[in-house]
Amino acid sequence: MAVRLGAAALLLAIPAALALRGRRGVLRERWKPILMYGIFGGLTVQAAYFYAIQYIDIGLALLIEYLGVVLVVLWVWLRTRRRPGGLTLLGMVVAIAGLAVVLNPGDLADVDPRGLAWAALASLGMAVYFITSAGTPGIPPVAFVASGLGVGAVGLLLLGLVGLVPLTVSFADVPLFGVSLPWWVPLAELVVVAAVTAYVIGFIAARALGATVAGFVGLTEVVFAVAWAWLLLGELPGWVQLGGGLVLLLGVAAVQSGSQRDALANLDVSPEGAR
């Protein structure tokens, strides 16, 4: 985890420096959201999820973690003091229901509360990730992400040094699709695709769409995970899982449409819209 974030931060260092030419002071001005992004969006989500799956099923842990998008809605509601419209709220419920079907959290009897607590902490980290991404203008995305990932990497490294998260390194070949690959091939994929690309594009999307819509669009990650498992591993999803994915997509579309409708309604009640 720490290597992935740290290598991504180093890979983004030069583009970040170029983006900040003549504007180095912006990092000092935005140090609080950068710190929050790194600690919660980088460190907390990964470490808390790792601990959660030690006690509860992966599907349930992911379901609780993705409920962070609901925390985003509540935060926006509290901050703006404007209740989301009916279509947005309906889309939330539909999207979460579809997510639950896709993830199949399994038997909920005798669930370990420690796993629930860790998954809830991961959920909080996800919420802060979207909120800080959408609410930090005036700084180039690549610079913000590079700084935040650096903070997260240092935090994970410190946790590893004190034994709170596993910290091991292996340079052995990795078997994948019947082929033995050198260690740096999967590492490059994790760094370039799963870290650099994902975090930078995610930040840009959150800034463009807003925290609420970006959060719910992010739920489609599980749909793509199922699709890739089908294409690459031959793990054909069942009809119920496919139906859940469709419900999830419909819910996300409803949230997007509802958010646009809410924004237009807020413009209509403004002094400019009343004239």
PDB file of C-alpha atoms in Angstrom:
ATOM      1  CA  MET A   1       0.000   0.000   0.000  1.00  0.00           C
ATOM      2  CA  ALA A   2       2.722   2.448   1.013  1.00  0.00           C
ATOM      3  CA  VAL A   3       4.869   1.603  -2.042  1.00  0.00           C
ATOM      4  CA  ARG A   4       1.905   2.141  -4.367  1.00  0.00           C
ATOM      5  CA  LEU A   5       1.081   5.579  -2.971  1.00  0.00           C
ATOM      6  CA  GLY A   6       4.711   6.615  -2.547  1.00  0.00           C
ATOM      7  CA  ALA A   7       5.702   5.601  -6.074  1.00  0.00           C
ATOM      8  CA  ALA A   8       2.644   7.401  -7.446  1.00  0.00           C
ATOM      9  CA  ALA A   9       3.588  10.561  -5.549  1.00  0.00           C
ATOM     10  CA  LEU A  10       7.132  10.396  -6.949  1.00  0.00           C
ATOM     11  CA  LEU A  11       5.843   9.804 -10.475  1.00  0.00           C
ATOM     12  CA  LEU A  12       3.641  12.893 -10.166  1.00  0.00           C
ATOM     13  CA  ALA A  13       6.358  15.036  -8.573  1.00  0.00           C
ATOM     14  CA  ILE A  14       7.759  16.504 -11.809  1.00  0.00           C
ATOM     15  CA  PRO A  15       4.339  17.237 -13.395  1.00  0.00           C
ATOM     16  CA  ALA A  16       3.284  18.773 -10.082  1.00  0.00           C
ATOM     17  CA  ALA A  17       6.375  20.991  -9.960  1.00  0.00           C
ATOM     18  CA  LEU A  18       5.738  22.161 -13.522  1.00  0.00           C
ATOM     19  CA  ALA A  19       2.095  22.898 -12.736  1.00  0.00           C
ATOM     20  CA  LEU A  20       3.122  24.951  -9.703  1.00  0.00           C
ATOM     21  CA  ARG A  21       5.744  27.120 -11.399  1.00  0.00           C
ATOM     22  CA  GLY A  22       5.514  30.522  -9.781  1.00  0.00           C
ATOM     23  CA  ARG A  23       2.736  29.334  -7.467  1.00  0.00           C
ATOM     24  CA  ARG A  24       4.573  27.316  -4.815  1.00  0.00           C
ATOM     25  CA  GLY A  25       2.790  29.205  -2.056  1.00  0.00           C
ATOM     26  CA  VAL A  26      -0.510  27.561  -2.962  1.00  0.00           C
ATOM     27  CA  LEU A  27       0.601  24.358  -1.220  1.00  0.00           C
ATOM     28  CA  ARG A  28       1.055  26.251   2.040  1.00  0.00           C
ATOM     29  CA  GLU A  29      -2.324  27.894   1.592  1.00  0.00           C
ATOM     30  CA  ARG A  30      -4.054  24.552   0.978  1.00  0.00           C
ATOM     31  CA  TRP A  31      -2.138  22.444   3.490  1.00  0.00           C
ATOM     32  CA  LYS A  32      -5.223  21.527   5.525  1.00  0.00           C
ATOM     33  CA  PRO A  33      -7.250  19.904   2.706  1.00  0.00           C
ATOM     34  CA  ILE A  34      -4.067  18.267   1.381  1.00  0.00           C
ATOM     35  CA  LEU A  35      -3.431  16.764   4.814  1.00  0.00           C
ATOM     36  CA  MET A  36      -7.053  15.618   5.093  1.00  0.00           C
ATOM     37  CA  TYR A  37      -6.923  14.121   1.601  1.00  0.00           C
ATOM     38  CA  GLY A  38      -3.730  12.212   2.361  1.00  0.00           C
ATOM     39  CA  ILE A  39      -4.712  11.000   5.826  1.00  0.00           C
ATOM     40  CA  PHE A  40      -8.302  10.036   5.035  1.00  0.00           C
ATOM     41  CA  GLY A  41      -8.411   9.510   1.259  1.00  0.00           C
ATOM     42  CA  GLY A  42      -5.040   7.802   1.043  1.00  0.00           C
ATOM     43  CA  LEU A  43      -4.189   6.258   4.416  1.00  0.00           C
ATOM     44  CA  THR A  44      -7.470   5.683   6.261  1.00  0.00           C
ATOM     45  CA  VAL A  45      -9.457   4.124   3.417  1.00  0.00           C
ATOM     46  CA  GLN A  46      -6.809   1.507   2.705  1.00  0.00           C
ATOM     47  CA  ALA A  47      -5.697   0.711   6.247  1.00  0.00           C
ATOM     48  CA  ALA A  48      -9.241   0.609   7.647  1.00  0.00           C
ATOM     49  CA  TYR A  49     -10.454  -1.623   4.814  1.00  0.00           C
ATOM     50  CA  PHE A  50      -7.504  -3.967   5.381  1.00  0.00           C
ATOM     51  CA  TYR A  51      -8.477  -4.339   9.036  1.00  0.00           C
ATOM     52  CA  ALA A  52     -12.192  -4.637   8.227  1.00  0.00           C
ATOM     53  CA  ILE A  53     -11.741  -7.703   6.029  1.00  0.00           C
ATOM     54  CA  GLN A  54      -9.906  -9.441   8.860  1.00  0.00           C
ATOM     55  CA  TYR A  55     -13.243  -9.645  10.687  1.00  0.00           C
ATOM     56  CA  ILE A  56     -16.055  -9.470   8.099  1.00  0.00           C
ATOM     57  CA  ASP A  57     -16.694 -10.601   4.521  1.00  0.00           C
ATOM     58  CA  ILE A  58     -15.174  -8.551   1.712  1.00  0.00           C
ATOM     59  CA  GLY A  59     -18.592  -7.838   0.190  1.00  0.00           C
ATOM     60  CA  LEU A  60     -19.949  -6.431   3.441  1.00  0.00           C
ATOM     61  CA  ALA A  61     -16.788  -4.390   4.051  1.00  0.00           C
ATOM     62  CA  LEU A  62     -17.017  -2.847   0.580  1.00  0.00           C
ATOM     63  CA  LEU A  63     -20.731  -2.142   0.967  1.00  0.00           C
ATOM     64  CA  ILE A  64     -20.161  -0.252   4.219  1.00  0.00           C
ATOM     65  CA  GLU A  65     -17.157   1.581   2.787  1.00  0.00           C
ATOM     66  CA  TYR A  66     -19.140   2.769  -0.224  1.00  0.00           C
ATOM     67  CA  LEU A  67     -21.804   4.150   2.102  1.00  0.00           C
ATOM     68  CA  GLY A  68     -19.355   7.025   2.416  1.00  0.00           C
ATOM     69  CA  VAL A  69     -21.244   8.591  -0.486  1.00  0.00           C
ATOM     70  CA  VAL A  70     -24.239   8.953   1.839  1.00  0.00           C
ATOM     71  CA  LEU A  71     -22.003  10.841   4.276  1.00  0.00           C
ATOM     72  CA  VAL A  72     -21.083  13.139   1.390  1.00  0.00           C
ATOM     73  CA  VAL A  73     -24.756  13.918   0.797  1.00  0.00           C
ATOM     74  CA  LEU A  74     -25.304  14.595   4.496  1.00  0.00           C
ATOM     75  CA  TRP A  75     -22.261  16.868   4.611  1.00  0.00           C
ATOM     76  CA  VAL A  76     -23.427  18.893   1.603  1.00  0.00           C
ATOM     77  CA  TRP A  77     -26.899  19.091   3.156  1.00  0.00           C
ATOM     78  CA  LEU A  78     -25.506  20.411   6.451  1.00  0.00           C
ATOM     79  CA  ARG A  79     -23.094  22.824   4.793  1.00  0.00           C
ATOM     80  CA  THR A  80     -25.571  24.331   2.335  1.00  0.00           C
ATOM     81  CA  ARG A  81     -28.679  23.835   4.500  1.00  0.00           C
ATOM     82  CA  ARG A  82     -30.523  22.696   1.403  1.00  0.00           C
ATOM     83  CA  ARG A  83     -32.220  19.313   1.481  1.00  0.00           C
ATOM     84  CA  PRO A  84     -31.561  17.162  -1.598  1.00  0.00           C
ATOM     85  CA  GLY A  85     -34.534  16.847  -3.924  1.00  0.00           C
ATOM     86  CA  GLY A  86     -36.750  13.789  -4.096  1.00  0.00           C
ATOM     87  CA  LEU A  87     -35.116  12.411  -7.249  1.00  0.00           C
ATOM     88  CA  THR A  88     -31.654  12.677  -5.686  1.00  0.00           C
ATOM     89  CA  LEU A  89     -32.781  10.873  -2.529  1.00  0.00           C
ATOM     90  CA  LEU A  90     -34.538   8.190  -4.573  1.00  0.00           C
ATOM     91  CA  GLY A  91     -31.416   7.710  -6.669  1.00  0.00           C
ATOM     92  CA  MET A  92     -29.362   7.280  -3.491  1.00  0.00           C
ATOM     93  CA  VAL A  93     -31.609   4.494  -2.231  1.00  0.00           C
ATOM     94  CA  VAL A  94     -31.729   2.754  -5.619  1.00  0.00           C
ATOM     95  CA  ALA A  95     -27.943   2.980  -6.094  1.00  0.00           C
ATOM     96  CA  ILE A  96     -27.183   1.566  -2.638  1.00  0.00           C
ATOM     97  CA  ALA A  97     -29.712  -1.241  -3.187  1.00  0.00           C
ATOM     98  CA  GLY A  98     -28.077  -2.143  -6.494  1.00  0.00           C
ATOM     99  CA  LEU A  99     -24.648  -1.997  -4.867  1.00  0.00           C
ATOM    100  CA  ALA A 100     -25.780  -4.416  -2.159  1.00  0.00           C
ATOM    101  CA  VAL A 101     -26.986  -6.888  -4.796  1.00  0.00           C
ATOM    102  CA  VAL A 102     -23.729  -6.699  -6.765  1.00  0.00           C
ATOM    103  CA  LEU A 103     -21.494  -7.088  -3.716  1.00  0.00           C
ATOM    104  CA  ASN A 104     -23.640  -9.777  -2.044  1.00  0.00           C
ATOM    105  CA  PRO A 105     -22.549  -9.069   1.552  1.00  0.00           C
ATOM    106  CA  GLY A 106     -23.532 -12.590   2.640  1.00  0.00           C
ATOM    107  CA  ASP A 107     -24.898 -13.752   5.973  1.00  0.00           C
ATOM    108  CA  LEU A 108     -25.227 -10.793   8.320  1.00  0.00           C
ATOM    109  CA  ALA A 109     -25.768 -12.947  11.406  1.00  0.00           C
ATOM    110  CA  ASP A 110     -23.043 -12.821  14.057  1.00  0.00           C
ATOM    111  CA  VAL A 111     -21.145 -10.047  12.287  1.00  0.00           C
ATOM    112  CA  ASP A 112     -18.027  -9.010  14.192  1.00  0.00           C
ATOM    113  CA  PRO A 113     -18.502  -5.403  15.414  1.00  0.00           C
ATOM    114  CA  ARG A 114     -14.782  -4.755  15.011  1.00  0.00           C
ATOM    115  CA  GLY A 115     -15.101  -5.315  11.294  1.00  0.00           C
ATOM    116  CA  LEU A 116     -18.108  -3.008  11.145  1.00  0.00           C
ATOM    117  CA  ALA A 117     -16.175  -0.297  12.977  1.00  0.00           C
ATOM    118  CA  TRP A 118     -13.187  -0.520  10.648  1.00  0.00           C
ATOM    119  CA  ALA A 119     -15.424  -0.520   7.572  1.00  0.00           C
ATOM    120  CA  ALA A 120     -17.255   2.539   8.925  1.00  0.00           C
ATOM    121  CA  LEU A 121     -13.895   4.285   9.319  1.00  0.00           C
ATOM    122  CA  ALA A 122     -13.073   3.433   5.695  1.00  0.00           C
ATOM    123  CA  SER A 123     -16.454   4.912   4.776  1.00  0.00           C
ATOM    124  CA  LEU A 124     -15.523   8.152   6.516  1.00  0.00           C
ATOM    125  CA  GLY A 125     -12.225   8.204   4.642  1.00  0.00           C
ATOM    126  CA  MET A 126     -14.017   7.823   1.325  1.00  0.00           C
ATOM    127  CA  ALA A 127     -16.373  10.691   2.184  1.00  0.00           C
ATOM    128  CA  VAL A 128     -13.480  13.000   3.041  1.00  0.00           C
ATOM    129  CA  TYR A 129     -11.764  11.986  -0.213  1.00  0.00           C
ATOM    130  CA  PHE A 130     -14.689  13.211  -2.323  1.00  0.00           C
ATOM    131  CA  ILE A 131     -15.354  16.305  -0.205  1.00  0.00           C
ATOM    132  CA  THR A 132     -11.749  17.532  -0.287  1.00  0.00           C
ATOM    133  CA  SER A 133     -11.416  16.723  -3.998  1.00  0.00           C
ATOM    134  CA  ALA A 134     -14.497  18.735  -4.909  1.00  0.00           C
ATOM    135  CA  GLY A 135     -13.958  21.579  -2.473  1.00  0.00           C
ATOM    136  CA  THR A 136     -10.359  22.642  -3.058  1.00  0.00           C
ATOM    137  CA  PRO A 137     -10.165  25.174  -5.911  1.00  0.00           C
ATOM    138  CA  GLY A 138      -7.119  27.196  -6.870  1.00  0.00           C
ATOM    139  CA  ILE A 139      -4.580  24.369  -6.971  1.00  0.00           C
ATOM    140  CA  PRO A 140      -3.619  22.205  -9.969  1.00  0.00           C
ATOM    141  CA  PRO A 141      -5.092  18.695  -9.600  1.00  0.00           C
ATOM    142  CA  VAL A 142      -1.776  16.960 -10.231  1.00  0.00           C
ATOM    143  CA  ALA A 143      -0.088  19.007  -7.488  1.00  0.00           C
ATOM    144  CA  PHE A 144      -2.865  18.384  -4.978  1.00  0.00           C
ATOM    145  CA  VAL A 145      -2.935  14.649  -5.665  1.00  0.00           C
ATOM    146  CA  ALA A 146       0.858  14.283  -5.583  1.00  0.00           C
ATOM    147  CA  SER A 147       1.054  16.056  -2.227  1.00  0.00           C
ATOM    148  CA  GLY A 148      -1.865  14.110  -0.772  1.00  0.00           C
ATOM    149  CA  LEU A 149      -0.530  10.739  -1.901  1.00  0.00           C
ATOM    150  CA  GLY A 150       2.842  11.637  -0.411  1.00  0.00           C
ATOM    151  CA  VAL A 151       1.150  12.294   2.930  1.00  0.00           C
ATOM    152  CA  GLY A 152      -0.739   9.001   2.702  1.00  0.00           C
ATOM    153  CA  ALA A 153       2.413   7.054   1.809  1.00  0.00           C
ATOM    154  CA  VAL A 154       4.344   8.471   4.757  1.00  0.00           C
ATOM    155  CA  GLY A 155       1.453   7.662   7.075  1.00  0.00           C
ATOM    156  CA  LEU A 156       1.206   4.062   5.845  1.00  0.00           C
ATOM    157  CA  LEU A 157       4.968   3.664   6.140  1.00  0.00           C
ATOM    158  CA  LEU A 158       4.858   4.839   9.756  1.00  0.00           C
ATOM    159  CA  LEU A 159       2.017   2.424  10.528  1.00  0.00           C
ATOM    160  CA  GLY A 160       4.049  -0.356   8.958  1.00  0.00           C
ATOM    161  CA  LEU A 161       7.168   0.493  10.946  1.00  0.00           C
ATOM    162  CA  VAL A 162       5.257   0.202  14.226  1.00  0.00           C
ATOM    163  CA  GLY A 163       3.610  -3.035  13.117  1.00  0.00           C
ATOM    164  CA  LEU A 164       0.032  -1.805  12.687  1.00  0.00           C
ATOM    165  CA  VAL A 165      -0.122  -2.755   8.993  1.00  0.00           C
ATOM    166  CA  PRO A 166       1.955  -5.400   7.177  1.00  0.00           C
ATOM    167  CA  LEU A 167       5.106  -4.033   5.598  1.00  0.00           C
ATOM    168  CA  THR A 168       6.767  -6.639   3.392  1.00  0.00           C
ATOM    169  CA  VAL A 169       8.624  -6.500   0.082  1.00  0.00           C
ATOM    170  CA  SER A 170       9.032  -9.285  -2.477  1.00  0.00           C
ATOM    171  CA  PHE A 171      10.842  -9.272  -5.814  1.00  0.00           C
ATOM    172  CA  ALA A 172       9.594 -12.694  -6.883  1.00  0.00           C
ATOM    173  CA  ASP A 173       7.924 -13.229 -10.252  1.00  0.00           C
ATOM    174  CA  VAL A 174       4.132 -12.988 -10.284  1.00  0.00           C
ATOM    175  CA  PRO A 175       1.979 -15.633 -12.053  1.00  0.00           C
ATOM    176  CA  LEU A 176      -0.794 -13.979 -14.077  1.00  0.00           C
ATOM    177  CA  PHE A 177      -2.998 -15.534 -16.782  1.00  0.00           C
ATOM    178  CA  GLY A 178      -0.684 -18.512 -17.013  1.00  0.00           C
ATOM    179  CA  VAL A 179       2.397 -16.340 -17.539  1.00  0.00           C
ATOM    180  CA  SER A 180       5.157 -15.546 -15.052  1.00  0.00           C
ATOM    181  CA  LEU A 181       5.743 -11.794 -14.968  1.00  0.00           C
ATOM    182  CA  PRO A 182       8.610  -9.896 -13.302  1.00  0.00           C
ATOM    183  CA  TRP A 183       7.625  -8.086 -10.101  1.00  0.00           C
ATOM    184  CA  TRP A 184       7.817  -4.630 -11.657  1.00  0.00           C
ATOM    185  CA  VAL A 185       5.011  -5.315 -14.194  1.00  0.00           C
ATOM    186  CA  PRO A 186       2.148  -5.625 -11.668  1.00  0.00           C
ATOM    187  CA  LEU A 187       3.748  -2.856  -9.599  1.00  0.00           C
ATOM    188  CA  ALA A 188       3.723  -0.550 -12.628  1.00  0.00           C
ATOM    189  CA  GLU A 189       0.032  -1.311 -13.177  1.00  0.00           C
ATOM    190  CA  LEU A 190      -0.784  -0.598  -9.534  1.00  0.00           C
ATOM    191  CA  VAL A 191       1.134   2.677  -9.588  1.00  0.00           C
ATOM    192  CA  VAL A 192       0.246   4.046 -13.036  1.00  0.00           C
ATOM    193  CA  VAL A 193      -3.328   2.798 -13.423  1.00  0.00           C
ATOM    194  CA  ALA A 194      -4.665   2.132  -9.922  1.00  0.00           C
ATOM    195  CA  ALA A 195      -2.994   5.121  -8.271  1.00  0.00           C
ATOM    196  CA  VAL A 196      -1.814   7.910 -10.599  1.00  0.00           C
ATOM    197  CA  THR A 197      -4.602   7.653 -13.171  1.00  0.00           C
ATOM    198  CA  ALA A 198      -7.353   6.809 -10.699  1.00  0.00           C
ATOM    199  CA  TYR A 199      -6.557   9.544  -8.191  1.00  0.00           C
ATOM    200  CA  VAL A 200      -5.886  12.325 -10.697  1.00  0.00           C
ATOM    201  CA  ILE A 201      -8.964  11.611 -12.816  1.00  0.00           C
ATOM    202  CA  GLY A 202     -11.029  11.117  -9.669  1.00  0.00           C
ATOM    203  CA  PHE A 203      -9.961  14.522  -8.368  1.00  0.00           C
ATOM    204  CA  ILE A 204     -10.747  16.229 -11.669  1.00  0.00           C
ATOM    205  CA  ALA A 205     -14.136  14.493 -11.832  1.00  0.00           C
ATOM    206  CA  ALA A 206     -15.051  15.477  -8.278  1.00  0.00           C
ATOM    207  CA  ARG A 207     -14.137  19.091  -8.968  1.00  0.00           C
ATOM    208  CA  ALA A 208     -16.202  19.104 -12.178  1.00  0.00           C
ATOM    209  CA  LEU A 209     -19.225  17.110 -10.988  1.00  0.00           C
ATOM    210  CA  GLY A 210     -19.330  17.989  -7.315  1.00  0.00           C
ATOM    211  CA  ALA A 211     -18.806  15.650  -4.375  1.00  0.00           C
ATOM    212  CA  THR A 212     -22.284  14.083  -4.438  1.00  0.00           C
ATOM    213  CA  VAL A 213     -22.460  13.125  -8.115  1.00  0.00           C
ATOM    214  CA  ALA A 214     -18.790  12.092  -8.251  1.00  0.00           C
ATOM    215  CA  GLY A 215     -19.296   9.884  -5.209  1.00  0.00           C
ATOM    216  CA  PHE A 216     -22.217   8.030  -6.725  1.00  0.00           C
ATOM    217  CA  VAL A 217     -20.546   7.727 -10.123  1.00  0.00           C
ATOM    218  CA  GLY A 218     -17.639   6.180  -8.209  1.00  0.00           C
ATOM    219  CA  LEU A 219     -19.955   3.368  -7.124  1.00  0.00           C
ATOM    220  CA  THR A 220     -19.824   2.058 -10.688  1.00  0.00           C
ATOM    221  CA  GLU A 221     -16.321   0.852  -9.832  1.00  0.00           C
ATOM    222  CA  VAL A 222     -17.858  -2.417  -8.635  1.00  0.00           C
ATOM    223  CA  VAL A 223     -19.677  -2.844 -11.963  1.00  0.00           C
ATOM    224  CA  PHE A 224     -16.410  -2.471 -13.860  1.00  0.00           C
ATOM    225  CA  ALA A 225     -14.708  -4.835 -11.403  1.00  0.00           C
ATOM    226  CA  VAL A 226     -17.306  -7.505 -12.192  1.00  0.00           C
ATOM    227  CA  ALA A 227     -16.912  -6.849 -15.930  1.00  0.00           C
ATOM    228  CA  TRP A 228     -13.126  -7.148 -15.818  1.00  0.00           C
ATOM    229  CA  ALA A 229     -13.353 -10.317 -13.714  1.00  0.00           C
ATOM    230  CA  TRP A 230     -15.609 -11.714 -16.434  1.00  0.00           C
ATOM    231  CA  LEU A 231     -13.277 -10.723 -19.291  1.00  0.00           C
ATOM    232  CA  LEU A 232      -9.929 -11.532 -17.684  1.00  0.00           C
ATOM    233  CA  LEU A 233     -10.700 -14.354 -15.271  1.00  0.00           C
ATOM    234  CA  GLY A 234     -13.748 -15.934 -16.855  1.00  0.00           C
ATOM    235  CA  GLU A 235     -15.812 -15.316 -13.713  1.00  0.00           C
ATOM    236  CA  LEU A 236     -19.236 -14.986 -15.311  1.00  0.00           C
ATOM    237  CA  PRO A 237     -21.576 -12.915 -13.113  1.00  0.00           C
ATOM    238  CA  GLY A 238     -25.020 -14.301 -12.353  1.00  0.00           C
ATOM    239  CA  TRP A 239     -28.239 -12.750 -13.566  1.00  0.00           C
ATOM    240  CA  VAL A 240     -28.946 -11.376 -10.102  1.00  0.00           C
ATOM    241  CA  GLN A 241     -25.558  -9.650 -10.036  1.00  0.00           C
ATOM    242  CA  LEU A 242     -26.101  -8.250 -13.526  1.00  0.00           C
ATOM    243  CA  GLY A 243     -29.513  -6.980 -12.459  1.00  0.00           C
ATOM    244  CA  GLY A 244     -27.969  -5.339  -9.410  1.00  0.00           C
ATOM    245  CA  GLY A 245     -25.454  -3.589 -11.647  1.00  0.00           C
ATOM    246  CA  LEU A 246     -28.249  -2.243 -13.821  1.00  0.00           C
ATOM    247  CA  VAL A 247     -30.133  -0.999 -10.754  1.00  0.00           C
ATOM    248  CA  LEU A 248     -26.949   0.659  -9.511  1.00  0.00           C
ATOM    249  CA  LEU A 249     -26.455   2.460 -12.826  1.00  0.00           C
ATOM    250  CA  LEU A 250     -30.082   3.627 -12.816  1.00  0.00           C
ATOM    251  CA  GLY A 251     -29.618   4.986  -9.303  1.00  0.00           C
ATOM    252  CA  VAL A 252     -26.464   6.854 -10.299  1.00  0.00           C
ATOM    253  CA  ALA A 253     -28.285   8.352 -13.286  1.00  0.00           C
ATOM    254  CA  ALA A 254     -31.105   9.469 -10.987  1.00  0.00           C
ATOM    255  CA  VAL A 255     -28.634  11.125  -8.601  1.00  0.00           C
ATOM    256  CA  GLN A 256     -26.994  12.934 -11.525  1.00  0.00           C
ATOM    257  CA  SER A 257     -30.337  14.132 -12.896  1.00  0.00           C
ATOM    258  CA  GLY A 258     -31.622  15.048  -9.449  1.00  0.00           C
ATOM    259  CA  SER A 259     -28.494  17.036  -8.614  1.00  0.00           C
ATOM    260  CA  GLN A 260     -28.851  19.042 -11.826  1.00  0.00           C
ATOM    261  CA  ARG A 261     -32.504  19.681 -11.020  1.00  0.00           C
ATOM    262  CA  ASP A 262     -31.598  20.761  -7.472  1.00  0.00           C
ATOM    263  CA  ALA A 263     -28.960  23.158  -8.817  1.00  0.00           C
ATOM    264  CA  LEU A 264     -31.468  24.759 -11.197  1.00  0.00           C
ATOM    265  CA  ALA A 265     -34.022  25.067  -8.400  1.00  0.00           C
ATOM    266  CA  ASN A 266     -31.470  26.802  -6.190  1.00  0.00           C
ATOM    267  CA  LEU A 267     -30.737  29.268  -8.998  1.00  0.00           C
ATOM    268  CA  ASP A 268     -34.447  29.989  -9.374  1.00  0.00           C
ATOM    269  CA  VAL A 269     -34.837  30.965  -5.723  1.00  0.00           C
ATOM    270  CA  SER A 270     -31.744  33.200  -5.735  1.00  0.00           C
ATOM    271  CA  PRO A 271     -32.194  36.991  -5.971  1.00  0.00           C
ATOM    272  CA  GLU A 272     -31.014  36.890  -9.584  1.00  0.00           C
ATOM    273  CA  GLY A 273     -33.449  34.114 -10.447  1.00  0.00           C
ATOM    274  CA  ALA A 274     -36.355  35.886  -8.755  1.00  0.00           C
ATOM    275  CA  ARG A 275     -36.112  38.947 -10.960  1.00  0.00           C
TER     276      ARG A 275
END
